[in-house]
C-alpha positions as protocol buffer text, in pm:
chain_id: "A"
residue {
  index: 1
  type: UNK
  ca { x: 495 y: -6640 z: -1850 }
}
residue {
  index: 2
  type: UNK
  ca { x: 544 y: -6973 z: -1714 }
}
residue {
  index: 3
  type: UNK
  ca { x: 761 y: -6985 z: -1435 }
}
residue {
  index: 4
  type: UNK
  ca { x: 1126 y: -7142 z: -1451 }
}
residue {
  index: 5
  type: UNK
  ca { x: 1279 y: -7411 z: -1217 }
}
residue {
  index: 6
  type: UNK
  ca { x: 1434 y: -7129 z: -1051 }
}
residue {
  index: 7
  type: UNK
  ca { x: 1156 y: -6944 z: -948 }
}
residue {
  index: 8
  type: UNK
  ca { x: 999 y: -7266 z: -808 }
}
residue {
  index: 9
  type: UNK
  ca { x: 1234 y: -7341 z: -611 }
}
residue {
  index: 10
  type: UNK
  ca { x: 1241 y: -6957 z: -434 }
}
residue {
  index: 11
  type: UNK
  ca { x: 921 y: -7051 z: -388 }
}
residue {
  index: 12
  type: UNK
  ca { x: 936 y: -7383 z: -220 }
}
residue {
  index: 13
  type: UNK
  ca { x: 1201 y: -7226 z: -17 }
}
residue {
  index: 14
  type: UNK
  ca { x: 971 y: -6923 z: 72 }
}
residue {
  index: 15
  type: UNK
  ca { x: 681 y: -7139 z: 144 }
}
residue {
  index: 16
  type: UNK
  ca { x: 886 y: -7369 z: 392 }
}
residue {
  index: 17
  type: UNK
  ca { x: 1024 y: -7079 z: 606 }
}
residue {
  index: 18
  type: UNK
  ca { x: 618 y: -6976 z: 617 }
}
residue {
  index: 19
  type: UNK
  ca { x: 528 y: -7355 z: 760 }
}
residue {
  index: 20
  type: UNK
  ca { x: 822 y: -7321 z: 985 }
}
residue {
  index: 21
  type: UNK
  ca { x: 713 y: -6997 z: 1134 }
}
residue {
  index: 22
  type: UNK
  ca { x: 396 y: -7156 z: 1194 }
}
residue {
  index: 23
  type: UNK
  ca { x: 556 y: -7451 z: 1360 }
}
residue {
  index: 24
  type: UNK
  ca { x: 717 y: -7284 z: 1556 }
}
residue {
  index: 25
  type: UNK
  ca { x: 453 y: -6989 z: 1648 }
}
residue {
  index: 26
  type: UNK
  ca { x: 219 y: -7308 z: 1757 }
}
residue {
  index: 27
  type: UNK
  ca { x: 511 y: -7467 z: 1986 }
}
residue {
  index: 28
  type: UNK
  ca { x: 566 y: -7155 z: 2199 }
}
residue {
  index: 29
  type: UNK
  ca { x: 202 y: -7107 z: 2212 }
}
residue {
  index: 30
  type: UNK
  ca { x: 165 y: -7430 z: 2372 }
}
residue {
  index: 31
  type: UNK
  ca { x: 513 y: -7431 z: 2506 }
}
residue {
  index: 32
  type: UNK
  ca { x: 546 y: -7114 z: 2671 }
}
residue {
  index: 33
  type: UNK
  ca { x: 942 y: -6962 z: 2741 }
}
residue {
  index: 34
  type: UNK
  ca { x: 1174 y: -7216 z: 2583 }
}
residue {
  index: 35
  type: UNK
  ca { x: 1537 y: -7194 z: 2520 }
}
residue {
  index: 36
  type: UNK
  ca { x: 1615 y: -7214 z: 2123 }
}
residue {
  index: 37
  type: UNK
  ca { x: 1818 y: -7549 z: 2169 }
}
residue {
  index: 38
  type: UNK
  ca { x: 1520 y: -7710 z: 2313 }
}
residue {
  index: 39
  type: UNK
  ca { x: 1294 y: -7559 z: 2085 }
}
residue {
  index: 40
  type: UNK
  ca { x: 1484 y: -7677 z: 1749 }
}
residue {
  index: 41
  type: UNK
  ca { x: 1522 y: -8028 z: 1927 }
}
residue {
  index: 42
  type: UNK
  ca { x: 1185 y: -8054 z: 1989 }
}
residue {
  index: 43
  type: UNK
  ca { x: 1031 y: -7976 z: 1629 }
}
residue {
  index: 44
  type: UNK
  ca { x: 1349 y: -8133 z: 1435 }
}
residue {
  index: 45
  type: UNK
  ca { x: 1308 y: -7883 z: 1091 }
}
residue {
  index: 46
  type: UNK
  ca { x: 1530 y: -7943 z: 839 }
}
residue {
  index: 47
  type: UNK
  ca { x: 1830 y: -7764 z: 785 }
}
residue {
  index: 48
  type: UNK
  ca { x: 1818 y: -7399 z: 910 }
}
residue {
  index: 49
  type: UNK
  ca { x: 1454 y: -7352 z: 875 }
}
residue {
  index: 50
  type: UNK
  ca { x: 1465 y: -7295 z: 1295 }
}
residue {
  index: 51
  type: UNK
  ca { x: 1647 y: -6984 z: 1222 }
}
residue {
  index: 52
  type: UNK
  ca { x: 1476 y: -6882 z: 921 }
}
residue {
  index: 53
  type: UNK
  ca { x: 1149 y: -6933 z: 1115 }
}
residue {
  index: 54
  type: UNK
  ca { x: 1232 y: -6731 z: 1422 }
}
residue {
  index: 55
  type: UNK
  ca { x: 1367 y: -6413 z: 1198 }
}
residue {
  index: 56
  type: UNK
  ca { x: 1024 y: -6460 z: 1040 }
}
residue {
  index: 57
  type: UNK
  ca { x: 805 y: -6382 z: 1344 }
}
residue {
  index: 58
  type: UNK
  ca { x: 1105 y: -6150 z: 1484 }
}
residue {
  index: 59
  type: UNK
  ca { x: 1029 y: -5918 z: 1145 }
}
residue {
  index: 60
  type: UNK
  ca { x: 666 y: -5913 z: 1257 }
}
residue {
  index: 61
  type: UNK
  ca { x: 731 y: -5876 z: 1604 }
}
residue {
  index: 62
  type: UNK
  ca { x: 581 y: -6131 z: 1747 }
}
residue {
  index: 63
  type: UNK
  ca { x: 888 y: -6287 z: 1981 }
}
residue {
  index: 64
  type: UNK
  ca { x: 1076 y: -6142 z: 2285 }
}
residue {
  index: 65
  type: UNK
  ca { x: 1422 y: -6342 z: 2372 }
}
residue {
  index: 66
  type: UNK
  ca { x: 1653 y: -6355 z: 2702 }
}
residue {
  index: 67
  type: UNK
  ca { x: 1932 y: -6465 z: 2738 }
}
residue {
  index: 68
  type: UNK
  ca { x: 1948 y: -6710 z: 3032 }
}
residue {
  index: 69
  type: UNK
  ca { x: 2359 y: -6790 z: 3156 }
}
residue {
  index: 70
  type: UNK
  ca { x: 2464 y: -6963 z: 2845 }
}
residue {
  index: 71
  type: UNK
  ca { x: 2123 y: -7003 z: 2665 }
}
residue {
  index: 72
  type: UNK
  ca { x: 1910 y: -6766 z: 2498 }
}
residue {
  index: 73
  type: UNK
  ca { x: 1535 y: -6843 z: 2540 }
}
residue {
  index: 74
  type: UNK
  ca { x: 1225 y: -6696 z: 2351 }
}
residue {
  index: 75
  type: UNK
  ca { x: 828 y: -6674 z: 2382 }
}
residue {
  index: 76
  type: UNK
  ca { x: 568 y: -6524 z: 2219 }
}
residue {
  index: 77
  type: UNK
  ca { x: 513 y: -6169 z: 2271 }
}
């Protein structure tokens, strides 16, 4: 069954949270504890692909946050 435009998109969408995940696993790893803001200034990904990419490590457990006075910042577990 040959997929439809539909599906190809869920899948581009699905494959750019995965490369943002990875972005963004490879900055903290380098980085350290970083607050968000910094974090999604720093790597500049498009649209909300920041967030999508931090709930993707969160589900596997591999970031612990704190919040800092008005920030929040996160690291790699």
């Amino acid at each position: 069954m040959a997929k439809t435009t539909k599906d190809s998109f869920k899948l581009g969408i699905h494959e750019q949270i995965i490369e943002s995940a990875g972005q963004i696993y490879n900055y903290l790893n380098s980085k350290g504890e970083v607050s968000i803001s910094k974090m999604k200034k720093d790597l500049s990904l498009a649209d909300n692909f920041a967030e999508m990419g931090l709930g993707w490590l969160s589900r596997e457990d591999k970031l612990e946050y704190t919040q800092k006075a008005k920030s929040i910042t996160v690291k790699l577990r």
